[in-house]
Amino acid sequence: MTYDVTIVGAGHNGLVAACYLAKSGLKTLVLEAREVVGGGAVTEELHPGFRCSTLDHAVGPISSQVVADLNLARHGLEMITPEARVLALAPDGRALCIYDDVGRTVSEIEKFSANDAKSYPEFVNSFSRIGRVLAPLLGMTPPSIDQPTKTDLWHLGKVGLAFRGLGKRDEYRLLRWAPMAVADLVGEWFETELLRATVAARGIHGAFAGPWSAGTSLGLLWQAAMDGSAIGSASYPKGGMGGLTQALANAAKAAGAEIRTSARVSQISGAYSDKPKVVLDGGEEIETRVVISNADPRTTFLNLVDPIDLEPNFLLKMRNYRAPGVVAKINLALDGLLSFRGVDDHKKLFGRIHIGPEIDYLERAFDASKYGEFSSDPYLDINIPSLGDPSLAPEGRHVMSVHVQYAPYKLKSGDWATRSEEFANNVFDKLETYAPGIRDLIVGAHVITPLDLEQEFGLSGGHIHHGEQTLDQFFTFRPLIGWAQYRTPLKRLYLCGAGTHPGGGLTGLSGANAAREIARDFKAGKV
Ligand SMILES: Cc1cc2nc3c(=O)[nH]c(=O)nc-3n(C[C@H](O)[C@H](O)[C@H](O)COP(=O)(O)OP(=O)(O)OC[C@H]3O[C@@H](n4cnc5c(N)ncnc54)[C@H](O)[C@@H]3O)c2cc1C
């Protein structure tokens, strides 16, 4: 049987692309290496009776357009949005909670600094205004640099007009902020270290960069484009992250797509010709009119495609595409609810919990990974999803998801196989200082190192975003300049994953944008 479209990988972007393409009438097959669909967005049993989002713990946010187009609520998606976005903890037992509600946040900040409380509303409003101008870029195919089409120019013109509408002060801010180190940006707005570090965290999340690295403010601008706020979102689906991808899989199947799990692709061949083929581990060959890779760019071009099919120049650029992972994940099954020092109201724990109280703390944590060592004082981004969704753990018990940064993919001394226990103990020690007694509550733990991210989840270099999201790997440069429109040098091979614009995070937009371009090529008879 020949398929119109075969998608390698059932991450959320692969599933989004499958939904749109199957809906447009194309015979669509999705092949997923793991036994579950979802990629970064999966819920799995971590200990008998305890289920946790294995990797991601808060949704990007997912594009509202994608949710509406694919009718995800009808297919089972139910979102939980805590009032608190992030609770930041300080070592002296003080805590600062940032809510969606600006007034409530100002009252919290007032306990630390009257000046910061005064600055905060304008900080929020400015990012919200700028975010509205940038938002249309997310759902846009980046323009061709060499031969921009009329549509490219039209879209860019609209963004240009919106930019002019911002007014001089925000225009200047936007141009100035993008290349800035996030530590400088937050230093201009706030004097409280805890607030500075908590806001700056969005700029370094998942990045091989510290707050003093140039260009890290881009993460805040991109977050504002995605959901109007510079601070990371905290909402998650009922049933954990798998709730999102199960809804997408249901929508894809309802649209006619076929999904196969435990189907690892070992080779994409002949994609330069009219007869591409996908070969599975075990040798099965699948004929298809086009192949779409949801795997990251390095995996796609350096592992799945025969190098003979690619120009040496392209291969060289792809080898230089940077994807140095710095994140590990620890999921815990807890025998009861832990208590954090200085936190009296448990509702504050429903969003993200941030440990990384100062800019210098975050920079030092990055320093360690720069020199091939995991940080003894890591930046932790924590979520306790069972607080909002009791279905995840037995009554009175909890699951806790801990994103640990910085943990470099390549260790200078030893390796992950021999050092993961030491790494986990180091994280438990850090948690113990903020939540005394946590060790006694742990009944199960799942430690996922950057090497596991590569070997088990297919993420090259263990990079959580399929490659660094720096200015040189962004928008028209993602993954490479000249190849940012989801097409590749191989006529019948496309990309649809987070290594394409608009990049990492559970937005569904890489999948949606890619599907639009691919459907267009089918309609024009190009494939
Ligand atoms: C530890 C961690 C924490 C994160 N936290 C968050 C978060 O809280 N919020 C957020 O928005 N984002 C988070 N991210 C980022 C988010 O997971 C990614 O941006 C997102 O998953 C990208 O989606 P995708 O569909 O493009 O790719 P992926 O989710 O990576 O899916 C790619 C799929 O392709 C499959 N695949 C790869 N190779 C093959 C092959 N040869 N054959 C068949 N299948 C293959 C993989 O198994 C996988 O299922 C996190 C990522 C990690 C790793």
Coordinates of C-alpha atoms in Angstrom, one line a residue, residues 98-368:
I98 CA 3.6 35.2 40.6
Y99 CA 0.0 34.9 39.5
D100 CA -1.7 35.6 36.2
D101 CA -3.5 38.3 38.1
V102 CA -1.2 41.4 38.2
G103 CA -2.8 42.9 41.3
R104 CA -2.2 39.8 43.4
T105 CA 1.4 39.6 42.1
V106 CA 2.0 43.2 43.0
S107 CA 0.9 42.5 46.6
E108 CA 3.4 39.7 46.7
I109 CA 6.2 41.8 45.3
E110 CA 5.5 44.6 47.7
K111 CA 6.7 42.3 50.5
F112 CA 10.1 42.5 48.9
S113 CA 10.4 45.9 47.2
A114 CA 8.1 48.8 46.8
N115 CA 10.0 49.9 43.6
D116 CA 9.6 46.5 42.0
A117 CA 5.9 46.4 42.9
K118 CA 5.6 49.7 41.0
S119 CA 7.6 48.5 38.0
Y120 CA 5.8 45.2 37.6
P121 CA 2.6 46.3 35.9
E122 CA 4.4 48.2 33.2
F123 CA 6.8 45.2 32.7
V124 CA 3.7 43.0 32.2
N125 CA 2.0 45.4 29.9
S126 CA 5.0 46.1 27.8
F127 CA 5.6 42.4 27.2
S128 CA 2.0 41.9 26.5
R129 CA 1.9 44.7 23.8
I130 CA 5.1 43.4 22.2
G131 CA 3.9 39.8 22.4
R132 CA 0.8 40.8 20.4
V133 CA 3.0 42.2 17.6
L134 CA 5.2 39.1 17.6
A135 CA 2.4 36.6 17.8
P136 CA 1.6 36.5 14.1
L137 CA 5.2 35.4 13.4
L138 CA 4.6 32.1 15.2
G139 CA 2.0 30.8 12.8
M140 CA 3.9 32.1 9.7
T141 CA 6.2 30.2 7.4
P142 CA 9.5 32.2 7.7
P143 CA 10.1 34.1 4.4
S144 CA 12.6 33.0 1.8
I145 CA 15.7 35.1 2.1
D146 CA 16.7 34.8 -1.6
Q147 CA 13.3 34.9 -3.3
P148 CA 10.6 36.2 -1.0
T149 CA 7.2 35.6 -2.4
K150 CA 4.3 38.1 -2.5
T151 CA 2.8 36.2 0.5
D152 CA 6.1 36.4 2.4
L153 CA 6.2 40.2 1.8
W154 CA 2.5 40.6 2.7
H155 CA 2.9 38.8 6.0
L156 CA 6.1 40.7 6.9
G157 CA 4.4 44.0 5.9
K158 CA 1.6 43.3 8.3
V159 CA 4.1 42.6 11.2
G160 CA 6.0 45.8 10.2
L161 CA 2.8 47.8 10.4
A162 CA 1.9 46.3 13.8
F163 CA 5.4 47.2 14.9
R164 CA 4.9 50.8 13.9
G165 CA 1.7 50.8 15.9
L166 CA 3.6 49.9 19.1
G167 CA 4.8 53.4 19.7
K168 CA 8.4 54.6 20.0
R169 CA 9.1 53.3 23.5
D170 CA 8.0 49.7 22.9
E171 CA 9.5 49.7 19.4
Y172 CA 12.9 50.6 20.9
R173 CA 12.5 48.1 23.7
L174 CA 11.7 45.3 21.2
L175 CA 14.7 46.0 19.0
R176 CA 17.0 46.4 22.0
W177 CA 15.9 43.5 24.1
A178 CA 16.1 40.6 21.5
P179 CA 20.0 40.4 21.5
M180 CA 20.4 41.3 25.2
A181 CA 21.5 39.1 28.0
V182 CA 18.4 38.4 30.1
A183 CA 20.3 39.3 33.3
D184 CA 20.7 42.9 32.0
L185 CA 17.1 43.1 31.0
V186 CA 15.7 42.0 34.4
G187 CA 18.3 44.2 36.1
E188 CA 16.9 47.2 34.4
W189 CA 13.4 46.5 35.7
F190 CA 13.8 45.0 39.2
E191 CA 16.1 45.2 42.2
T192 CA 14.9 42.0 44.0
E193 CA 17.3 39.1 43.1
L194 CA 14.6 36.5 43.6
L195 CA 12.3 38.3 41.2
R196 CA 15.1 38.9 38.7
A197 CA 16.1 35.3 38.7
T198 CA 12.6 34.0 38.4
V199 CA 11.8 36.1 35.4
A200 CA 15.2 35.5 33.8
A201 CA 14.6 31.7 34.0
R202 CA 12.4 31.8 30.9
G203 CA 15.3 33.1 28.9
I204 CA 17.6 30.2 29.7
H205 CA 15.0 27.3 30.0
G206 CA 16.5 24.3 28.2
A207 CA 19.4 26.4 26.8
F208 CA 23.1 25.9 26.8
A209 CA 23.3 29.5 28.1
G210 CA 23.3 31.3 31.4
P211 CA 21.5 34.6 32.2
W212 CA 24.6 36.6 31.3
S213 CA 24.7 35.0 27.8
A214 CA 23.9 37.4 24.9
G215 CA 20.5 36.8 23.3
T216 CA 18.8 35.1 26.3
S217 CA 16.1 37.8 26.4
L218 CA 14.7 36.3 23.2
G219 CA 13.2 33.5 25.3
L220 CA 11.1 36.1 27.2
L221 CA 9.9 37.8 24.0
W222 CA 9.0 34.4 22.4
Q223 CA 7.1 33.4 25.5
A224 CA 5.2 36.7 25.4
A225 CA 4.4 36.0 21.7
M226 CA 3.0 32.6 22.7
D227 CA 0.8 33.6 25.6
G228 CA 1.1 37.3 26.3
S229 CA 3.4 36.9 29.4
A230 CA 7.2 36.8 29.7
I231 CA 6.9 34.2 32.5
G232 CA 6.6 30.5 31.7
S233 CA 3.0 29.2 31.6
A234 CA 1.9 26.6 34.2
S235 CA -1.2 25.0 32.6
Y236 CA -1.3 21.2 31.9
P237 CA -3.9 18.8 30.6
K238 CA -6.0 16.5 32.8
G239 CA -4.2 13.1 32.9
G240 CA -0.8 14.8 32.5
M241 CA 0.9 15.7 29.3
G242 CA -0.3 12.5 27.7
G243 CA -3.8 14.1 27.8
L244 CA -2.8 16.5 25.1
T245 CA -1.2 13.9 22.8
Q246 CA -3.9 11.3 23.3
A247 CA -6.4 13.9 22.2
L248 CA -4.3 14.7 19.2
A249 CA -4.0 10.9 18.4
N250 CA -7.8 10.6 18.7
A251 CA -8.3 13.6 16.4
A252 CA -5.8 12.2 13.8
K253 CA -7.4 8.7 13.8
A254 CA -10.9 10.3 13.5
A255 CA -9.6 12.2 10.4
G256 CA -8.4 8.9 8.9
A257 CA -4.7 8.8 9.8
E258 CA -3.2 5.5 10.7
I259 CA -0.8 5.4 13.7
R260 CA 1.7 2.7 14.4
T261 CA 3.7 2.5 17.7
S262 CA 6.8 0.5 18.4
A263 CA 7.7 1.3 14.7
R264 CA 11.2 2.8 14.7
V265 CA 12.3 4.1 11.3
S266 CA 15.9 3.2 10.6
Q267 CA 16.2 4.8 7.1
I268 CA 14.5 7.3 4.8
S269 CA 15.6 6.5 1.3
G270 CA 15.1 7.9 -2.2
A271 CA 13.5 11.1 -1.0
Y272 CA 15.3 13.0 -3.8
S273 CA 13.4 10.9 -6.3
D274 CA 9.7 10.3 -7.0
K275 CA 9.7 7.0 -5.0
P276 CA 10.8 7.6 -1.4
K277 CA 10.7 4.8 1.1
V278 CA 10.7 4.5 4.8
V279 CA 12.5 1.4 6.3
L280 CA 11.7 0.2 9.7
D281 CA 13.9 -1.6 12.2
G282 CA 13.4 -5.2 11.2
G283 CA 13.5 -4.3 7.5
E284 CA 9.9 -3.6 6.6
E285 CA 9.7 -1.1 3.8
I286 CA 6.9 1.4 3.4
E287 CA 6.2 3.3 0.1
T288 CA 5.0 6.8 0.3
R289 CA 4.7 10.0 -1.8
V290 CA 6.3 12.1 0.8
V291 CA 8.1 11.7 4.1
I292 CA 7.8 14.2 7.0
S293 CA 10.2 13.9 9.8
N294 CA 9.1 14.9 13.3
A295 CA 12.5 13.8 14.6
D296 CA 15.0 16.5 15.2
P297 CA 17.1 17.9 12.3
R298 CA 20.3 16.2 13.3
T299 CA 18.6 12.8 13.8
T300 CA 16.9 13.2 10.5
F301 CA 19.8 14.2 8.3
L302 CA 22.7 12.6 10.1
N303 CA 21.1 9.3 11.2
L304 CA 18.1 8.5 8.9
V305 CA 19.1 9.8 5.5
D306 CA 22.0 8.3 3.6
P307 CA 24.7 11.0 3.5
I308 CA 25.2 10.2 -0.2
D309 CA 21.8 11.8 -0.9
L310 CA 22.9 15.1 0.5
E311 CA 25.3 17.9 -0.7
P312 CA 28.5 18.0 1.4
N313 CA 27.8 21.7 2.1
F314 CA 24.4 21.0 3.6
L315 CA 25.8 18.1 5.7
L316 CA 28.5 20.4 7.0
K317 CA 26.0 23.0 8.1
M318 CA 23.8 20.3 9.7
R319 CA 26.8 19.0 11.6
N320 CA 27.3 22.5 12.9
Y321 CA 23.7 22.8 14.0
R322 CA 24.0 23.1 17.8
A323 CA 22.1 20.8 20.1
P324 CA 24.0 20.5 23.4
G325 CA 21.5 19.2 25.9
V326 CA 21.7 20.5 29.5
V327 CA 18.5 19.2 31.0
A328 CA 17.7 16.1 33.1
K329 CA 14.4 15.1 34.6
I330 CA 13.6 13.5 37.9
N331 CA 10.0 12.3 38.5
L332 CA 9.1 11.3 42.1
A333 CA 6.3 9.3 43.7
L334 CA 5.7 10.8 47.1
D335 CA 3.9 9.1 50.1
G336 CA 2.3 12.4 51.0
L337 CA 2.4 16.1 50.4
L338 CA 5.7 17.7 51.1
S339 CA 5.9 21.1 52.8
F340 CA 8.2 23.8 51.5
R341 CA 9.7 26.2 54.1
G342 CA 7.9 29.6 54.1
V343 CA 4.9 28.4 52.1
D344 CA 1.7 28.4 54.2
D345 CA -0.8 28.3 51.4
H346 CA -0.7 25.0 49.4
K347 CA -2.6 26.7 46.5
K348 CA 0.7 28.5 45.7
L349 CA 2.2 25.1 44.9
F350 CA -0.2 24.4 42.0
G351 CA 1.8 26.2 39.3
R352 CA 5.5 25.9 38.7
I353 CA 7.9 26.0 41.6
H354 CA 11.2 27.8 40.9
I355 CA 14.5 27.0 42.7
G356 CA 17.3 29.3 41.5
P357 CA 17.1 32.4 43.7
E358 CA 19.7 34.7 42.2
I359 CA 21.1 35.6 38.8
D360 CA 24.6 34.6 40.0
Y361 CA 23.2 31.2 41.2
L362 CA 21.8 30.5 37.8
E363 CA 25.0 31.6 36.0
R364 CA 27.2 29.4 38.3
A365 CA 24.9 26.5 37.6
F366 CA 25.5 27.1 33.9
D367 CA 29.3 27.5 34.5
A368 CA 29.4 23.9 35.7

